[in-house]
mmCIF file of N, CA, C and O in Angstrom:
data_model
loop_
_atom_site.group_PDB
_atom_site.id
_atom_site.type_symbol
_atom_site.label_atom_id
_atom_site.label_comp_id
_atom_site.label_asym_id
_atom_site.label_seq_id
_atom_site.Cartn_x
_atom_site.Cartn_y
_atom_site.Cartn_z
ATOM 1 N N MET A 22 76.621 121.896 115.017
ATOM 2 C CA MET A 22 78.052 122.034 115.049
ATOM 3 C C MET A 22 78.571 122.394 113.661
ATOM 4 O O MET A 22 78.116 121.855 112.658
ATOM 5 N N ALA A 23 79.524 123.275 113.608
ATOM 6 C CA ALA A 23 80.124 123.679 112.339
ATOM 7 C C ALA A 23 80.964 122.534 111.781
ATOM 8 O O ALA A 23 81.615 121.809 112.523
ATOM 9 N N THR A 24 80.938 122.386 110.470
ATOM 10 C CA THR A 24 81.723 121.342 109.819
ATOM 11 C C THR A 24 82.992 121.949 109.250
ATOM 12 O O THR A 24 82.946 122.855 108.424
ATOM 13 N N ARG A 25 84.128 121.421 109.725
ATOM 14 C CA ARG A 25 85.435 121.865 109.264
ATOM 15 C C ARG A 25 86.161 120.699 108.615
ATOM 16 O O ARG A 25 86.257 119.617 109.196
ATOM 17 N N ILE A 26 86.692 120.923 107.434
ATOM 18 C CA ILE A 26 87.504 119.916 106.744
ATOM 19 C C ILE A 26 88.889 120.502 106.563
ATOM 20 O O ILE A 26 89.037 121.652 106.153
ATOM 21 N N THR A 27 89.903 119.698 106.861
ATOM 22 C CA THR A 27 91.289 120.124 106.676
ATOM 23 C C THR A 27 92.011 119.092 105.828
ATOM 24 O O THR A 27 91.950 117.897 106.127
ATOM 25 N N LEU A 28 92.666 119.560 104.782
ATOM 26 C CA LEU A 28 93.536 118.710 103.975
ATOM 27 C C LEU A 28 94.963 119.146 104.278
ATOM 28 O O LEU A 28 95.364 120.259 103.939
ATOM 29 N N HIS A 29 95.702 118.285 104.963
ATOM 30 C CA HIS A 29 97.077 118.559 105.371
ATOM 31 C C HIS A 29 97.981 117.842 104.368
ATOM 32 O O HIS A 29 97.953 116.623 104.274
ATOM 33 N N TYR A 30 98.766 118.605 103.626
ATOM 34 C CA TYR A 30 99.530 118.045 102.511
ATOM 35 C C TYR A 30 100.991 118.471 102.561
ATOM 36 O O TYR A 30 101.349 119.469 103.168
ATOM 37 N N CYS A 31 101.840 117.700 101.906
ATOM 38 C CA CYS A 31 103.271 117.967 101.861
ATOM 39 C C CYS A 31 103.609 118.911 100.712
ATOM 40 O O CYS A 31 103.318 118.607 99.550
ATOM 41 N N THR A 32 104.225 120.040 101.048
ATOM 42 C CA THR A 32 104.629 120.987 100.008
ATOM 43 C C THR A 32 105.858 120.478 99.254
ATOM 44 O O THR A 32 105.991 120.703 98.057
ATOM 45 N N GLY A 33 106.745 119.785 99.950
ATOM 46 C CA GLY A 33 107.940 119.248 99.312
ATOM 47 C C GLY A 33 107.630 118.194 98.260
ATOM 48 O O GLY A 33 108.400 117.983 97.330
ATOM 49 N N CYS A 34 106.490 117.530 98.413
ATOM 50 C CA CYS A 34 106.057 116.502 97.458
ATOM 51 C C CYS A 34 105.194 117.097 96.335
ATOM 52 O O CYS A 34 104.706 116.365 95.478
ATOM 53 N N ASN A 35 104.968 118.401 96.401
ATOM 54 C CA ASN A 35 104.146 119.106 95.404
ATOM 55 C C ASN A 35 102.708 118.587 95.337
ATOM 56 O O ASN A 35 102.153 118.400 94.256
ATOM 57 N N TRP A 36 102.093 118.360 96.497
ATOM 58 C CA TRP A 36 100.726 117.845 96.546
ATOM 59 C C TRP A 36 99.684 118.944 96.721
ATOM 60 O O TRP A 36 98.517 118.663 96.992
ATOM 61 N N MET A 37 100.079 120.209 96.537
ATOM 62 C CA MET A 37 99.124 121.297 96.677
ATOM 63 C C MET A 37 98.019 121.217 95.619
ATOM 64 O O MET A 37 96.842 121.387 95.938
ATOM 65 N N LEU A 38 98.369 120.964 94.365
ATOM 66 C CA LEU A 38 97.345 120.923 93.316
ATOM 67 C C LEU A 38 96.353 119.786 93.547
ATOM 68 O O LEU A 38 95.152 119.948 93.356
ATOM 69 N N ARG A 39 96.849 118.626 93.953
ATOM 70 C CA ARG A 39 95.970 117.496 94.268
ATOM 71 C C ARG A 39 95.025 117.882 95.402
ATOM 72 O O ARG A 39 93.827 117.620 95.351
ATOM 73 N N SER A 40 95.574 118.520 96.428
ATOM 74 C CA SER A 40 94.770 118.923 97.589
ATOM 75 C C SER A 40 93.733 119.965 97.202
ATOM 76 O O SER A 40 92.577 119.906 97.645
ATOM 77 N N ALA A 41 94.119 120.930 96.366
ATOM 78 C CA ALA A 41 93.188 121.974 95.929
ATOM 79 C C ALA A 41 92.065 121.375 95.093
ATOM 80 O O ALA A 41 90.901 121.768 95.227
ATOM 81 N N TRP A 42 92.390 120.421 94.239
ATOM 82 C CA TRP A 42 91.358 119.753 93.427
ATOM 83 C C TRP A 42 90.388 118.988 94.326
ATOM 84 O O TRP A 42 89.167 119.068 94.151
ATOM 85 N N MET A 43 90.929 118.250 95.299
ATOM 86 C CA MET A 43 90.069 117.512 96.224
ATOM 87 C C MET A 43 89.188 118.473 97.019
ATOM 88 O O MET A 43 88.003 118.208 97.233
ATOM 89 N N ALA A 44 89.749 119.605 97.431
ATOM 90 C CA ALA A 44 88.969 120.607 98.160
ATOM 91 C C ALA A 44 87.821 121.114 97.306
ATOM 92 O O ALA A 44 86.683 121.246 97.779
ATOM 93 N N GLN A 45 88.097 121.403 96.052
ATOM 94 C CA GLN A 45 87.055 121.871 95.128
ATOM 95 C C GLN A 45 85.953 120.831 94.979
ATOM 96 O O GLN A 45 84.760 121.158 95.020
ATOM 97 N N GLU A 46 86.329 119.582 94.824
ATOM 98 C CA GLU A 46 85.341 118.505 94.700
ATOM 99 C C GLU A 46 84.473 118.406 95.953
ATOM 100 O O GLU A 46 83.257 118.232 95.862
ATOM 101 N N LEU A 47 85.096 118.489 97.117
ATOM 102 C CA LEU A 47 84.344 118.394 98.370
ATOM 103 C C LEU A 47 83.411 119.581 98.559
ATOM 104 O O LEU A 47 82.249 119.415 98.964
ATOM 105 N N LEU A 48 83.883 120.771 98.249
ATOM 106 C CA LEU A 48 83.030 121.954 98.388
ATOM 107 C C LEU A 48 81.850 121.908 97.427
ATOM 108 O O LEU A 48 80.743 122.336 97.764
ATOM 109 N N THR A 49 82.055 121.386 96.240
ATOM 110 C CA THR A 49 80.967 121.265 95.266
ATOM 111 C C THR A 49 79.964 120.205 95.696
ATOM 112 O O THR A 49 78.755 120.422 95.664
ATOM 113 N N THR A 50 80.468 119.059 96.133
ATOM 114 C CA THR A 50 79.593 117.945 96.525
ATOM 115 C C THR A 50 78.797 118.268 97.780
ATOM 116 O O THR A 50 77.626 117.916 97.885
ATOM 117 N N PHE A 51 79.421 118.940 98.724
ATOM 118 C CA PHE A 51 78.780 119.223 100.008
ATOM 119 C C PHE A 51 78.437 120.702 100.144
ATOM 120 O O PHE A 51 78.574 121.294 101.214
ATOM 121 N N ASP A 52 77.958 121.269 99.055
ATOM 122 C CA ASP A 52 77.570 122.674 99.015
ATOM 123 C C ASP A 52 76.573 122.980 100.134
ATOM 124 O O ASP A 52 75.552 122.315 100.277
ATOM 125 N N GLY A 53 76.897 123.961 100.949
ATOM 126 C CA GLY A 53 76.017 124.365 102.045
ATOM 127 C C GLY A 53 76.178 123.546 103.310
ATOM 128 O O GLY A 53 75.566 123.858 104.335
ATOM 129 N N MET A 54 76.995 122.485 103.272
ATOM 130 C CA MET A 54 77.188 121.625 104.450
ATOM 131 C C MET A 54 78.539 121.831 105.116
ATOM 132 O O MET A 54 78.760 121.367 106.225
ATOM 133 N N VAL A 55 79.461 122.481 104.419
ATOM 134 C CA VAL A 55 80.813 122.690 104.944
ATOM 135 C C VAL A 55 80.962 124.159 105.321
ATOM 136 O O VAL A 55 80.732 125.043 104.502
ATOM 137 N N ASP A 56 81.331 124.391 106.570
ATOM 138 C CA ASP A 56 81.504 125.758 107.054
ATOM 139 C C ASP A 56 82.914 126.280 106.816
ATOM 140 O O ASP A 56 83.120 127.485 106.701
ATOM 141 N N GLU A 57 83.866 125.360 106.756
ATOM 142 C CA GLU A 57 85.261 125.769 106.599
ATOM 143 C C GLU A 57 86.042 124.627 105.963
ATOM 144 O O GLU A 57 85.891 123.472 106.362
ATOM 145 N N LEU A 58 86.851 124.954 104.967
ATOM 146 C CA LEU A 58 87.750 123.975 104.372
ATOM 147 C C LEU A 58 89.132 124.612 104.297
ATOM 148 O O LEU A 58 89.288 125.692 103.736
ATOM 149 N N THR A 59 90.098 123.942 104.896
ATOM 150 C CA THR A 59 91.442 124.489 105.007
ATOM 151 C C THR A 59 92.449 123.603 104.297
ATOM 152 O O THR A 59 92.408 122.376 104.453
ATOM 153 N N LEU A 60 93.333 124.233 103.536
ATOM 154 C CA LEU A 60 94.498 123.545 102.993
ATOM 155 C C LEU A 60 95.656 123.893 103.914
ATOM 156 O O LEU A 60 95.996 125.069 104.081
ATOM 157 N N LYS A 61 96.240 122.885 104.526
ATOM 158 C CA LYS A 61 97.295 123.103 105.527
ATOM 159 C C LYS A 61 98.612 122.531 105.005
ATOM 160 O O LYS A 61 98.784 121.317 104.937
ATOM 161 N N PRO A 62 99.547 123.408 104.624
ATOM 162 C CA PRO A 62 100.828 122.930 104.133
ATOM 163 C C PRO A 62 101.636 122.247 105.233
ATOM 164 O O PRO A 62 101.565 122.639 106.397
ATOM 165 N N GLY A 63 102.383 121.220 104.841
ATOM 166 C CA GLY A 63 103.226 120.501 105.785
ATOM 167 C C GLY A 63 104.437 119.932 105.072
ATOM 168 O O GLY A 63 104.750 120.323 103.948
ATOM 169 N N SER A 64 105.077 118.978 105.719
ATOM 170 C CA SER A 64 106.270 118.365 105.144
ATOM 171 C C SER A 64 106.326 116.897 105.553
ATOM 172 O O SER A 64 105.445 116.406 106.249
ATOM 173 N N GLY A 65 107.372 116.222 105.102
ATOM 174 C CA GLY A 65 107.580 114.832 105.507
ATOM 175 C C GLY A 65 106.659 113.838 104.825
ATOM 176 O O GLY A 65 106.421 112.756 105.351
ATOM 177 N N GLY A 66 106.111 114.191 103.675
ATOM 178 C CA GLY A 66 105.251 113.265 102.939
ATOM 179 C C GLY A 66 103.843 113.153 103.492
ATOM 180 O O GLY A 66 103.116 112.218 103.170
ATOM 181 N N ILE A 67 103.436 114.128 104.295
ATOM 182 C CA ILE A 67 102.110 114.054 104.914
ATOM 183 C C ILE A 67 100.994 114.303 103.905
ATOM 184 O O ILE A 67 101.100 115.142 103.016
ATOM 185 N N PHE A 68 99.954 113.509 104.008
ATOM 186 C CA PHE A 68 98.683 113.794 103.352
ATOM 187 C C PHE A 68 97.620 113.192 104.251
ATOM 188 O O PHE A 68 97.494 111.965 104.366
ATOM 189 N N GLU A 69 96.887 114.062 104.927
ATOM 190 C CA GLU A 69 95.823 113.642 105.832
ATOM 191 C C GLU A 69 94.580 114.479 105.569
ATOM 192 O O GLU A 69 94.685 115.650 105.202
ATOM 193 N N VAL A 70 93.448 113.856 105.794
ATOM 194 C CA VAL A 70 92.169 114.562 105.690
ATOM 195 C C VAL A 70 91.484 114.446 107.046
ATOM 196 O O VAL A 70 91.336 113.343 107.584
ATOM 197 N N TRP A 71 91.079 115.594 107.557
ATOM 198 C CA TRP A 71 90.407 115.669 108.848
ATOM 199 C C TRP A 71 89.024 116.265 108.658
ATOM 200 O O TRP A 71 88.848 117.212 107.896
ATOM 201 N N VAL A 72 88.039 115.697 109.329
ATOM 202 C CA VAL A 72 86.698 116.280 109.403
ATOM 203 C C VAL A 72 86.468 116.571 110.875
ATOM 204 O O VAL A 72 86.445 115.651 111.706
ATOM 205 N N ASN A 73 86.343 117.851 111.158
ATOM 206 C CA ASN A 73 86.298 118.320 112.540
ATOM 207 C C ASN A 73 87.544 117.780 113.248
ATOM 208 O O ASN A 73 88.641 118.044 112.800
ATOM 209 N N ASP A 74 87.415 116.997 114.266
ATOM 210 C CA ASP A 74 88.587 116.498 114.981
ATOM 211 C C ASP A 74 88.878 115.024 114.689
ATOM 212 O O ASP A 74 89.619 114.375 115.427
ATOM 213 N N THR A 75 88.312 114.508 113.615
ATOM 214 C CA THR A 75 88.491 113.103 113.260
ATOM 215 C C THR A 75 89.310 112.973 111.984
ATOM 216 O O THR A 75 88.933 113.527 110.947
ATOM 217 N N ARG A 76 90.415 112.249 112.068
ATOM 218 C CA ARG A 76 91.197 111.991 110.868
ATOM 219 C C ARG A 76 90.531 110.857 110.101
ATOM 220 O O ARG A 76 90.347 109.763 110.637
ATOM 221 N N ILE A 77 90.140 111.125 108.853
ATOM 222 C CA ILE A 77 89.467 110.106 108.052
ATOM 223 C C ILE A 77 90.385 109.497 107.000
ATOM 224 O O ILE A 77 90.028 108.511 106.375
ATOM 225 N N TRP A 78 91.555 110.113 106.795
ATOM 226 C CA TRP A 78 92.507 109.534 105.841
ATOM 227 C C TRP A 78 93.924 109.932 106.233
ATOM 228 O O TRP A 78 94.179 111.081 106.581
ATOM 229 N N SER A 79 94.830 108.974 106.156
ATOM 230 C CA SER A 79 96.252 109.221 106.339
ATOM 231 C C SER A 79 96.991 108.441 105.255
ATOM 232 O O SER A 79 96.873 107.210 105.187
ATOM 233 N N ARG A 80 97.718 109.136 104.415
ATOM 234 C CA ARG A 80 98.460 108.476 103.341
ATOM 235 C C ARG A 80 99.408 107.430 103.899
ATOM 236 O O ARG A 80 99.552 106.345 103.342
ATOM 237 N N LYS A 81 100.037 107.728 105.015
ATOM 238 C CA LYS A 81 100.993 106.792 105.597
ATOM 239 C C LYS A 81 100.302 105.539 106.130
ATOM 240 O O LYS A 81 100.822 104.437 105.995
ATOM 241 N N GLU A 82 99.123 105.690 106.712
ATOM 242 C CA GLU A 82 98.418 104.529 107.260
ATOM 243 C C GLU A 82 97.692 103.732 106.181
ATOM 244 O O GLU A 82 97.682 102.508 106.211
ATOM 245 N N GLN A 83 97.051 104.430 105.239
ATOM 246 C CA GLN A 83 96.288 103.748 104.204
ATOM 247 C C GLN A 83 97.135 103.388 102.981
ATOM 248 O O GLN A 83 96.660 102.726 102.082
ATOM 249 N N GLY A 84 98.361 103.887 102.931
ATOM 250 C CA GLY A 84 99.262 103.501 101.854
ATOM 251 C C GLY A 84 99.019 104.207 100.531
ATOM 252 O O GLY A 84 99.191 103.614 99.478
ATOM 253 N N GLY A 85 98.598 105.431 100.560
ATOM 254 C CA GLY A 85 98.402 106.182 99.321
ATOM 255 C C GLY A 85 97.322 107.232 99.496
ATOM 256 O O GLY A 85 97.026 107.673 100.595
ATOM 257 N N PHE A 86 96.738 107.580 98.377
ATOM 258 C CA PHE A 86 95.705 108.603 98.356
ATOM 259 C C PHE A 86 94.341 107.960 98.121
ATOM 260 O O PHE A 86 94.251 106.967 97.393
ATOM 261 N N PRO A 87 93.281 108.566 98.675
ATOM 262 C CA PRO A 87 91.942 108.048 98.354
ATOM 263 C C PRO A 87 91.565 108.492 96.944
ATOM 264 O O PRO A 87 91.994 109.554 96.488
ATOM 265 N N ASP A 88 90.783 107.668 96.244
ATOM 266 C CA ASP A 88 90.224 108.217 95.010
ATOM 267 C C ASP A 88 89.087 109.146 95.436
ATOM 268 O O ASP A 88 88.642 109.120 96.580
ATOM 269 N N ILE A 89 88.664 110.000 94.551
ATOM 270 C CA ILE A 89 87.719 111.055 94.938
ATOM 271 C C ILE A 89 86.385 110.480 95.397
ATOM 272 O O ILE A 89 85.763 110.996 96.326
ATOM 273 N N LYS A 90 85.951 109.392 94.785
ATOM 274 C CA LYS A 90 84.704 108.743 95.191
ATOM 275 C C LYS A 90 84.801 108.276 96.640
ATOM 276 O O LYS A 90 83.903 108.505 97.446
ATOM 277 N N GLN A 91 85.913 107.626 96.966
ATOM 278 C CA GLN A 91 86.126 107.138 98.318
ATOM 279 C C GLN A 91 86.193 108.290 99.323
ATOM 280 O O GLN A 91 85.612 108.224 100.400
ATOM 281 N N LEU A 92 86.879 109.362 98.951
ATOM 282 C CA LEU A 92 86.988 110.515 99.845
ATOM 283 C C LEU A 92 85.620 111.132 100.116
ATOM 284 O O LEU A 92 85.281 111.450 101.254
ATOM 285 N N LYS A 93 84.813 111.269 99.076
ATOM 286 C CA LYS A 93 83.466 111.826 99.255
ATOM 287 C C LYS A 93 82.638 110.947 100.180
ATOM 288 O O LYS A 93 81.888 111.443 101.027
ATOM 289 N N GLN A 94 82.751 109.633 100.037
ATOM 290 C CA GLN A 94 82.003 108.727 100.904
ATOM 291 C C GLN A 94 82.458 108.848 102.353
ATOM 292 O O GLN A 94 81.633 108.866 103.268
ATOM 293 N N LEU A 95 83.762 108.955 102.570
ATOM 294 C CA LEU A 95 84.283 109.101 103.926
ATOM 295 C C LEU A 95 83.810 110.399 104.576
ATOM 296 O O LEU A 95 83.420 110.413 105.744
ATOM 297 N N VAL A 96 83.849 111.484 103.816
ATOM 298 C CA VAL A 96 83.384 112.768 104.339
ATOM 299 C C VAL A 96 81.889 112.706 104.616
ATOM 300 O O VAL A 96 81.428 113.112 105.687
ATOM 301 N N ARG A 97 81.135 112.197 103.668
ATOM 302 C CA ARG A 97 79.681 112.069 103.850
ATOM 303 C C ARG A 97 79.347 111.286 105.108
ATOM 304 O O ARG A 97 78.464 111.661 105.882
ATOM 305 N N ASN A 98 80.056 110.181 105.334
ATOM 306 C CA ASN A 98 79.789 109.353 106.508
ATOM 307 C C ASN A 98 80.008 110.118 107.809
ATOM 308 O O ASN A 98 79.374 109.811 108.814
ATOM 309 N N GLN A 99 80.853 111.127 107.779
ATOM 310 C CA GLN A 99 81.114 111.937 108.972
ATOM 311 C C GLN A 99 80.116 113.073 109.150
ATOM 312 O O GLN A 99 79.720 113.373 110.263
ATOM 313 N N ILE A 100 79.729 113.721 108.043
ATOM 314 C CA ILE A 100 78.939 114.948 108.204
ATOM 315 C C ILE A 100 77.455 114.796 107.910
ATOM 316 O O ILE A 100 76.654 115.559 108.420
ATOM 317 N N ALA A 101 77.085 113.845 107.059
ATOM 318 C CA ALA A 101 75.667 113.700 106.678
ATOM 319 C C ALA A 101 75.427 112.300 106.131
ATOM 320 O O ALA A 101 75.260 112.120 104.918
ATOM 321 N N PRO A 102 75.401 111.287 106.997
ATOM 322 C CA PRO A 102 75.284 109.897 106.535
ATOM 323 C C PRO A 102 74.074 109.631 105.634
ATOM 324 O O PRO A 102 74.119 108.730 104.798
ATOM 325 N N GLU A 103 73.030 110.428 105.773
ATOM 326 C CA GLU A 103 71.825 110.223 104.965
ATOM 327 C C GLU A 103 71.921 110.863 103.583
ATOM 328 O O GLU A 103 71.089 110.618 102.716
ATOM 329 N N HIS A 104 72.944 111.665 103.351
ATOM 330 C CA HIS A 104 73.096 112.407 102.092
ATOM 331 C C HIS A 104 73.475 111.462 100.949
ATOM 332 O O HIS A 104 74.437 110.713 101.041
ATOM 333 N N SER A 105 72.725 111.510 99.879
ATOM 334 C CA SER A 105 73.024 110.692 98.707
ATOM 335 C C SER A 105 74.137 111.345 97.877
ATOM 336 O O SER A 105 74.133 112.545 97.652
ATOM 337 N N LEU A 106 75.053 110.520 97.435
ATOM 338 C CA LEU A 106 76.119 111.001 96.559
ATOM 339 C C LEU A 106 75.843 110.649 95.110
ATOM 340 O O LEU A 106 76.719 110.790 94.262
ATOM 341 N N GLY A 107 74.634 110.220 94.833
ATOM 342 C CA GLY A 107 74.266 109.897 93.444
ATOM 343 C C GLY A 107 75.146 108.793 92.893
ATOM 344 O O GLY A 107 75.303 107.747 93.514
ATOM 345 N N HIS A 108 75.759 109.037 91.742
ATOM 346 C CA HIS A 108 76.557 108.004 91.087
ATOM 347 C C HIS A 108 77.784 107.596 91.911
ATOM 348 O O HIS A 108 78.309 106.508 91.753
ATOM 349 N N SER A 109 78.228 108.442 92.817
ATOM 350 C CA SER A 109 79.380 108.099 93.652
ATOM 351 C C SER A 109 79.043 107.084 94.742
ATOM 352 O O SER A 109 79.933 106.563 95.401
ATOM 353 N N ASP A 110 77.756 106.810 94.928
ATOM 354 C CA ASP A 110 77.351 105.790 95.882
ATOM 355 C C ASP A 110 77.303 104.409 95.254
ATOM 356 O O ASP A 110 77.240 103.402 95.945
ATOM 357 N N LYS A 111 77.302 104.345 93.940
ATOM 358 C CA LYS A 111 77.197 103.059 93.258
ATOM 359 C C LYS A 111 78.546 102.361 93.250
ATOM 360 O O LYS A 111 79.576 102.985 93.049
ATOM 361 N N PRO A 112 78.541 101.036 93.468
ATOM 362 C CA PRO A 112 79.817 100.295 93.437
ATOM 363 C C PRO A 112 80.439 100.355 92.037
ATOM 364 O O PRO A 112 79.740 100.461 91.044
ATOM 365 N N VAL A 113 81.749 100.270 92.017
ATOM 366 C CA VAL A 113 82.475 100.298 90.742
ATOM 367 C C VAL A 113 82.367 98.959 90.044
ATOM 368 O O VAL A 113 82.368 97.933 90.621
#
């Protein structure tokens, strides 16, 4: 199955740069494992991350943004649970 990641972000909140940075981090970390990564502009304070048809993060539900380590772990758990994230797997 193809792996699709979508970062749905609020343009009114100016979260495009944050979303683009997170996209870059995910594409670098999961090189060759992601078939499509989409930045989807929205409104109303939305920030959600979807892997295929599963929402793995919602700013409104989780109360903020994931740190990049946490986001990588969430994505990894969806697409390749056996994949090592190196230093990002170590507890803080």
